[in-house]
Amino acid sequence: MGKITCAQMLMRCLKKEGVEVIFGIPGGVMIPVYDALLESDIRHILVRHEQCAAHAADGYARATGRTGVCMATSGPGATNLVTGIANAYMDSIPIVAITGQVARSKIGTDAFQEADTTGITAPITKHNYLIKNPEELPFVVKEAFYIASTGRPGPVLIDIPVDVSTEMIDEKKINETMKLPGYKPTIKGNKKQIKEAASRIYSSKRPVVFAGGGVVASNASRELRKLVKTIEAPVITSLLGKGCYPETDDLSLGMAGMHGAKYANITFTETDLIIAIGVRFDDRVTGKLSEFAKNICVIHIDIDPAEIGKNVAVSVPVVGDAKIVMEDLEKVYREIEAKKGKNKRNDWLKRVEMLKKQYPLKYDRDSGAMKPGYIIEKIYELTEGEAIICTEVGQNQMWASQYYKFKEPRRLITSGGLGTMGFGFPAAIGAKVGMPDKTVIDIAGDGSIQMVSQEMATATSNNIPVKIMLLNNGYLGMVRQWQEFFWEKRYSHTGIYNCVDFVKLVEAYGGAGIRVTKKEEVEGAIREALKIDKLVLVDFLIEREENVFPMVAPGSTIDKMIEEDR
Amino acid sequence: MKHIISVLVENKSGVLAKVAGLFSRRGFNIESLAVGPTEDIAISRITLVADAEEHSIEQITKQLYKLINVIKIQELDPANIVERELLLIKVSADSRTRPEILEIVSIFRANIVDVGKKTLMIEITGNNSKVRALEDLLKPFGILELVRTGKIACTRGSKA
Ligand SMILES: Cc1ncc(C[n+]2csc(CCOP(=O)(O)OP(=O)(O)O)c2C)c(N)n1
Ligand SMILES: [Mg+2]
């Protein structure tokens, strides 16, 4: 045992936390850290823009359930990370971002490439640190990973001045004891509240489960399935909750909200009790908030007390980890049943079944045109529903979530809260790195992919064979759709037609490109893309003014949906 | 409605910025704020007064708890606390007005802490209504400068 640099220390700490890969870009103040990386067996994926380092770490975390790590230099490197960190923050994804900072003596002097990284990221991190003293590093790294991955997960940033990185520290003096007097997430739900919840559910005539990203974060898919089986209630998910309950199951109603299924939205307006688990009642789900879940019983289970009652009035709050709370709730519910007999709700289940039949998600299947719904269904079929699907943001995202059926959690990776265009492709890279045996597909839009297309270099030079399925409409489609519906078709700056040959673009980076112009070619192209073991982009030239249906107009109640044949 | 919130935080740099930032980010106005270390040097107390609805105060309290460096939050019940703020008031005074000002000061049990040729500096501690009353009475003489601390408060009796 002797003296090592702080940068070397950092690598050891990361290793101890189980880090296997880091996404990043070096810079002046990060050279010591990158130098130490050479001696470490931690893999580094060099991205082409720091935003994508954060997105890749995020995608890695969503796919694997482990904390993702990204690195950037001071100043512009750190500010480039910001969108990616904010994205992870909004969706409660555990990532640790490590940034370089100017030397301690220069902090506050507007030194070259100085930015107040901890100040800038305070509102978008769960916590952040500026290391002022080398001795802090070991326990800060430990705390960072602990904070990022426990309670309500989220991004944590560690800002390390360059002269800290180079300072020698004595290995004997290493102190890893965490000091977090103010951090104690509530894991176990209150017994009385759980009892109350169970008895309310028991006496409900028309209950519905509403499950979100919290169920995924707590790895509670099994507990959810068990709970649903016991109480026999239909299940709606949020976008981020997709797959935590199998969408192929009869009780699954898929996603509700702005572009949810109509049957899910109607179910929300007819239910007398919502069991909300790990959701935050975003306005994209609730529609007009004052009318949502009005005068009904809402049971809200969440690990973050600040979510409970934030948007929707709650009758029974339960603070705790979804997994543990659902386990307890299921038990207590069964005890009630054992005493009072099973509460069969055949009428309600029949009603829900009928709604499903009456208002299916639909597109014109007989059309000779290449419909996005058709493309996604083909992708679903040919991947047997087993792929990890990442999406960009916009119409592509909604079509992907409507027509791909998610049977398992961590299969849909999409930017929910922040709605970040350009998330899907770098997230797919991260997901593929974490889950190399899985087929990883980015369902993309032509606008979004152009925000991050430089990452094609990352994919090809690191042999990360993700598939980009580009729904190319020559528009910033979702914005165009709003302009069509609500702004008299005044298409202000949403046309991006014919600005780049995507097939040539991907080929220029060393990937493969396939262009598809006809419905008949769809299946063959997908098959081929799945076969090619490198970066592939399939350029589906879809109808330019295709819309996402159904749709709830912003500010409207969710049962009023705009439909195709209006 | 006004709420007095006492926040115990780790005594580290950047923590006050995080607390204050949270208030502005979530759309809350801080009316007054006082910070200092407690009996335990590793812990600081932030006492702040905010004007908000009950529901909003509950939300901001929950959000505050999410800051890793926040250890404990207490909303103080105005009926059960001793609250104080301290004011330094510099007021114009000449030979004619000086006796009158001195009389007011003594009634309020305030102190003269500096005497200038044409000014007096007065120090007063007390609860909000007391210091406001003094301020009102001194106004006619011409207040040249007024400096006040944020409100601090302590719960009565043995309860911490
Ligand atoms: C970074 C960012 N900028 C702007 C927006 C606003 N926005 C939402 S959807 C959208 C259009 C997306 O276009 P495209 O990727 O082609 O997807 P499409 O809707 O056509 O499928 C835009 C500009 C956003 N969500 N993110
Ligand atoms: Mg588009």
Tab-separated table of N, CA, C and O in Angstrom, chain A residues 15-82:
chain	number	residue	atom	x	y	z
A	15	LYS	N	-14.942	0.891	-9.637
A	15	LYS	CA	-14.879	-0.566	-9.779
A	15	LYS	C	-15.622	-1.232	-8.613
A	15	LYS	O	-16.390	-2.167	-8.802
A	16	LYS	N	-15.370	-0.717	-7.444
A	16	LYS	CA	-16.028	-1.262	-6.249
A	16	LYS	C	-17.535	-1.152	-6.339
A	16	LYS	O	-18.265	-1.963	-5.788
A	17	GLU	N	-17.991	-0.100	-7.009
A	17	GLU	CA	-19.436	0.080	-7.163
A	17	GLU	C	-19.993	-0.807	-8.271
A	17	GLU	O	-21.162	-0.704	-8.628
A	18	GLY	N	-19.128	-1.595	-8.883
A	18	GLY	CA	-19.590	-2.514	-9.924
A	18	GLY	C	-19.683	-1.888	-11.301
A	18	GLY	O	-20.326	-2.439	-12.193
A	19	VAL	N	-19.058	-0.737	-11.477
A	19	VAL	CA	-19.138	-0.076	-12.787
A	19	VAL	C	-18.359	-0.881	-13.821
A	19	VAL	O	-17.201	-1.228	-13.600
A	20	GLU	N	-19.006	-1.196	-14.936
A	20	GLU	CA	-18.312	-1.931	-15.994
A	20	GLU	C	-18.071	-1.068	-17.222
A	20	GLU	O	-17.224	-1.379	-18.049
A	21	VAL	N	-18.813	0.027	-17.327
A	21	VAL	CA	-18.654	0.854	-18.520
A	21	VAL	C	-18.953	2.318	-18.198
A	21	VAL	O	-19.794	2.624	-17.356
A	22	ILE	N	-18.204	3.195	-18.871
A	22	ILE	CA	-18.420	4.632	-18.729
A	22	ILE	C	-18.570	5.212	-20.128
A	22	ILE	O	-17.832	4.841	-21.039
A	23	PHE	N	-19.518	6.121	-20.287
A	23	PHE	CA	-19.685	6.817	-21.558
A	23	PHE	C	-19.171	8.236	-21.380
A	23	PHE	O	-19.533	8.899	-20.401
A	24	GLY	N	-18.334	8.706	-22.286
A	24	GLY	CA	-17.836	10.056	-22.064
A	24	GLY	C	-16.949	10.613	-23.161
A	24	GLY	O	-16.721	9.990	-24.198
A	25	ILE	N	-16.468	11.808	-22.899
A	25	ILE	CA	-15.509	12.506	-23.764
A	25	ILE	C	-14.514	13.223	-22.849
A	25	ILE	O	-14.934	13.923	-21.923
A	26	PRO	N	-13.200	13.061	-23.109
A	26	PRO	CA	-12.222	13.724	-22.242
A	26	PRO	C	-12.047	15.210	-22.580
A	26	PRO	O	-12.664	15.717	-23.511
A	27	GLY	N	-11.224	15.862	-21.821
A	27	GLY	CA	-10.898	17.273	-22.034
A	27	GLY	C	-9.786	17.623	-21.080
A	27	GLY	O	-9.426	16.800	-20.218
A	28	GLY	N	-9.266	18.827	-21.191
A	28	GLY	CA	-8.103	19.233	-20.412
A	28	GLY	C	-8.103	18.792	-18.963
A	28	GLY	O	-7.208	18.073	-18.522
A	29	VAL	N	-9.110	19.183	-18.221
A	29	VAL	CA	-9.101	18.898	-16.785
A	29	VAL	C	-9.437	17.444	-16.471
A	29	VAL	O	-9.374	17.032	-15.314
A	30	MET	N	-9.806	16.688	-17.503
A	30	MET	CA	-10.132	15.278	-17.262
A	30	MET	C	-8.992	14.343	-17.661
A	30	MET	O	-9.095	13.123	-17.506
A	31	ILE	N	-7.898	14.903	-18.166
A	31	ILE	CA	-6.795	14.042	-18.600
A	31	ILE	C	-6.301	13.126	-17.467
A	31	ILE	O	-6.106	11.936	-17.691
A	32	PRO	N	-6.128	13.634	-16.250
A	32	PRO	CA	-5.687	12.717	-15.186
A	32	PRO	C	-6.639	11.543	-14.986
A	32	PRO	O	-6.200	10.412	-14.794
A	33	VAL	N	-7.931	11.813	-15.052
A	33	VAL	CA	-8.917	10.744	-14.856
A	33	VAL	C	-8.857	9.762	-16.026
A	33	VAL	O	-8.843	8.546	-15.840
A	34	TYR	N	-8.788	10.309	-17.235
A	34	TYR	CA	-8.712	9.431	-18.406
A	34	TYR	C	-7.408	8.637	-18.417
A	34	TYR	O	-7.365	7.506	-18.897
A	35	ASP	N	-6.368	9.245	-17.885
A	35	ASP	CA	-5.100	8.527	-17.799
A	35	ASP	C	-5.228	7.327	-16.866
A	35	ASP	O	-4.784	6.221	-17.181
A	36	ALA	N	-5.873	7.538	-15.753
A	36	ALA	CA	-6.075	6.443	-14.800
A	36	ALA	C	-6.977	5.364	-15.395
A	36	ALA	O	-6.851	4.178	-15.073
A	37	LEU	N	-7.854	5.783	-16.287
A	37	LEU	CA	-8.778	4.840	-16.938
A	37	LEU	C	-8.009	3.802	-17.761
A	37	LEU	O	-8.429	2.652	-17.892
A	38	LEU	N	-6.857	4.226	-18.309
A	38	LEU	CA	-6.045	3.313	-19.124
A	38	LEU	C	-5.650	2.060	-18.345
A	38	LEU	O	-5.539	0.980	-18.907
A	39	GLU	N	-5.397	2.222	-17.051
A	39	GLU	CA	-4.951	1.083	-16.239
A	39	GLU	C	-6.119	0.313	-15.645
A	39	GLU	O	-5.922	-0.691	-14.974
A	40	SER	N	-7.309	0.819	-15.852
A	40	SER	CA	-8.465	0.164	-15.247
A	40	SER	C	-9.100	-0.765	-16.279
A	40	SER	O	-8.971	-0.553	-17.486
A	41	ASP	N	-9.794	-1.794	-15.821
A	41	ASP	CA	-10.487	-2.645	-16.806
A	41	ASP	C	-11.925	-2.187	-17.035
A	41	ASP	O	-12.730	-2.886	-17.633
A	42	ILE	N	-12.248	-1.000	-16.549
A	42	ILE	CA	-13.567	-0.443	-16.853
A	42	ILE	C	-13.573	-0.022	-18.317
A	42	ILE	O	-12.641	0.620	-18.796
A	43	ARG	N	-14.639	-0.425	-19.021
A	43	ARG	CA	-14.732	-0.099	-20.437
A	43	ARG	C	-15.146	1.362	-20.586
A	43	ARG	O	-15.936	1.869	-19.792
A	44	HIS	N	-14.577	2.018	-21.592
A	44	HIS	CA	-15.014	3.388	-21.870
A	44	HIS	C	-15.534	3.470	-23.293
A	44	HIS	O	-14.888	2.993	-24.226
A	45	ILE	N	-16.704	4.044	-23.451
A	45	ILE	CA	-17.244	4.248	-24.792
A	45	ILE	C	-17.152	5.739	-25.092
A	45	ILE	O	-17.801	6.564	-24.438
A	46	LEU	N	-16.328	6.038	-26.088
A	46	LEU	CA	-16.157	7.436	-26.489
A	46	LEU	C	-17.332	7.840	-27.366
A	46	LEU	O	-17.524	7.298	-28.447
A	47	VAL	N	-18.121	8.781	-26.872
A	47	VAL	CA	-19.255	9.262	-27.662
A	47	VAL	C	-18.809	10.486	-28.455
A	47	VAL	O	-17.641	10.885	-28.392
A	48	ARG	N	-19.743	11.085	-29.203
A	48	ARG	CA	-19.363	12.239	-30.015
A	48	ARG	C	-19.977	13.542	-29.506
A	48	ARG	O	-19.715	14.609	-30.036
A	49	HIS	N	-20.817	13.440	-28.514
A	49	HIS	CA	-21.395	14.635	-27.895
A	49	HIS	C	-21.781	14.234	-26.476
A	49	HIS	O	-22.386	13.184	-26.274
A	50	GLU	N	-21.436	15.067	-25.502
A	50	GLU	CA	-21.640	14.665	-24.105
A	50	GLU	C	-23.108	14.408	-23.764
A	50	GLU	O	-23.415	13.601	-22.892
A	51	GLN	N	-24.008	15.104	-24.428
A	51	GLN	CA	-25.425	14.845	-24.161
A	51	GLN	C	-25.704	13.351	-24.328
A	51	GLN	O	-26.446	12.743	-23.566
A	52	CYS	N	-25.050	12.795	-25.345
A	52	CYS	CA	-25.286	11.384	-25.648
A	52	CYS	C	-24.593	10.468	-24.646
A	52	CYS	O	-24.999	9.315	-24.474
A	53	ALA	N	-23.554	10.972	-23.990
A	53	ALA	CA	-22.927	10.182	-22.927
A	53	ALA	C	-23.942	9.993	-21.797
A	53	ALA	O	-24.110	8.902	-21.261
A	54	ALA	N	-24.630	11.070	-21.457
A	54	ALA	CA	-25.642	10.986	-20.393
A	54	ALA	C	-26.820	10.118	-20.840
A	54	ALA	O	-27.310	9.278	-20.079
A	55	HIS	N	-27.267	10.292	-22.080
A	55	HIS	CA	-28.383	9.473	-22.580
A	55	HIS	C	-28.001	7.997	-22.639
A	55	HIS	O	-28.819	7.120	-22.352
A	56	ALA	N	-26.759	7.733	-23.039
A	56	ALA	CA	-26.315	6.335	-23.128
A	56	ALA	C	-26.271	5.720	-21.731
A	56	ALA	O	-26.717	4.585	-21.523
A	57	ALA	N	-25.760	6.483	-20.768
A	57	ALA	CA	-25.740	5.995	-19.384
A	57	ALA	C	-27.170	5.743	-18.907
A	57	ALA	O	-27.456	4.757	-18.215
A	58	ASP	N	-28.060	6.613	-19.297
A	58	ASP	CA	-29.474	6.517	-18.950
A	58	ASP	C	-30.094	5.253	-19.580
A	58	ASP	O	-30.752	4.449	-18.902
A	59	GLY	N	-29.831	5.057	-20.876
A	59	GLY	CA	-30.357	3.872	-21.568
A	59	GLY	C	-29.803	2.592	-20.958
A	59	GLY	O	-30.518	1.595	-20.794
A	60	TYR	N	-28.527	2.647	-20.608
A	60	TYR	CA	-27.887	1.498	-19.956
A	60	TYR	C	-28.601	1.191	-18.638
A	60	TYR	O	-28.911	0.040	-18.338
A	61	ALA	N	-28.873	2.238	-17.875
A	61	ALA	CA	-29.530	2.061	-16.573
A	61	ALA	C	-30.948	1.519	-16.744
A	61	ALA	O	-31.374	0.616	-16.029
A	62	ARG	N	-31.689	2.065	-17.697
A	62	ARG	CA	-33.071	1.598	-17.882
A	62	ARG	C	-33.107	0.146	-18.329
A	62	ARG	O	-33.991	-0.614	-17.928
A	63	ALA	N	-32.144	-0.237	-19.193
A	63	ALA	CA	-32.167	-1.601	-19.722
A	63	ALA	C	-31.723	-2.620	-18.681
A	63	ALA	O	-32.264	-3.712	-18.598
A	64	THR	N	-30.721	-2.245	-17.868
A	64	THR	CA	-30.120	-3.232	-16.966
A	64	THR	C	-30.610	-3.115	-15.528
A	64	THR	O	-30.479	-4.057	-14.759
A	65	GLY	N	-31.099	-1.946	-15.153
A	65	GLY	CA	-31.456	-1.730	-13.752
A	65	GLY	C	-30.258	-1.320	-12.912
A	65	GLY	O	-30.386	-1.068	-11.723
A	66	ARG	N	-29.074	-1.256	-13.542
A	66	ARG	CA	-27.881	-0.827	-12.806
A	66	ARG	C	-27.624	0.656	-13.079
A	66	ARG	O	-28.104	1.208	-14.062
A	67	THR	N	-26.845	1.273	-12.210
A	67	THR	CA	-26.572	2.701	-12.373
A	67	THR	C	-25.641	2.946	-13.560
A	67	THR	O	-24.607	2.292	-13.682
A	68	GLY	N	-26.005	3.867	-14.421
A	68	GLY	CA	-25.177	4.216	-15.578
A	68	GLY	C	-24.195	5.319	-15.213
A	68	GLY	O	-24.458	6.116	-14.316
A	69	VAL	N	-23.060	5.350	-15.896
A	69	VAL	CA	-22.045	6.354	-15.577
A	69	VAL	C	-21.617	7.103	-16.841
A	69	VAL	O	-21.379	6.494	-17.887
A	70	CYS	N	-21.520	8.427	-16.727
A	70	CYS	CA	-21.017	9.217	-17.844
A	70	CYS	C	-19.997	10.220	-17.331
A	70	CYS	O	-19.973	10.545	-16.135
A	71	MET	N	-19.136	10.679	-18.235
A	71	MET	CA	-18.061	11.596	-17.841
A	71	MET	C	-17.917	12.692	-18.875
A	71	MET	O	-18.115	12.471	-20.055
A	72	ALA	N	-17.539	13.866	-18.400
A	72	ALA	CA	-17.325	14.971	-19.319
A	72	ALA	C	-16.323	15.932	-18.699
A	72	ALA	O	-16.119	15.939	-17.479
A	73	THR	N	-15.760	16.757	-19.529
A	73	THR	CA	-14.808	17.734	-19.027
A	73	THR	C	-15.546	18.951	-18.462
A	73	THR	O	-16.776	19.009	-18.474
A	74	SER	N	-14.794	19.917	-17.982
A	74	SER	CA	-15.410	21.100	-17.373
A	74	SER	C	-16.107	21.963	-18.436
A	74	SER	O	-16.026	21.671	-19.625
A	75	GLY	N	-16.727	23.027	-18.018
A	75	GLY	CA	-17.299	24.015	-18.944
A	75	GLY	C	-18.246	23.403	-19.957
A	75	GLY	O	-19.282	22.858	-19.596
A	76	PRO	N	-17.879	23.464	-21.248
A	76	PRO	CA	-18.806	23.012	-22.293
A	76	PRO	C	-19.119	21.525	-22.201
A	76	PRO	O	-20.216	21.098	-22.564
A	77	GLY	N	-18.167	20.739	-21.730
A	77	GLY	CA	-18.426	19.311	-21.570
A	77	GLY	C	-19.548	19.101	-20.573
A	77	GLY	O	-20.508	18.362	-20.814
A	78	ALA	N	-19.427	19.795	-19.456
A	78	ALA	CA	-20.439	19.675	-18.406
A	78	ALA	C	-21.780	20.247	-18.863
A	78	ALA	O	-22.830	19.638	-18.644
A	79	THR	N	-21.749	21.406	-19.521
A	79	THR	CA	-23.040	21.982	-19.931
A	79	THR	C	-23.691	21.126	-21.012
A	79	THR	O	-24.914	21.043	-21.092
A	80	ASN	N	-22.880	20.462	-21.837
A	80	ASN	CA	-23.463	19.540	-22.819
A	80	ASN	C	-24.169	18.360	-22.159
A	80	ASN	O	-25.064	17.767	-22.743
A	81	LEU	N	-23.751	18.018	-20.975
A	81	LEU	CA	-24.399	16.903	-20.263
A	81	LEU	C	-25.793	17.273	-19.771
A	81	LEU	O	-26.606	16.403	-19.480
A	82	VAL	N	-26.029	18.576	-19.662
A	82	VAL	CA	-27.206	19.035	-18.912
A	82	VAL	C	-28.528	18.418	-19.385
A	82	VAL	O	-29.317	17.927	-18.579
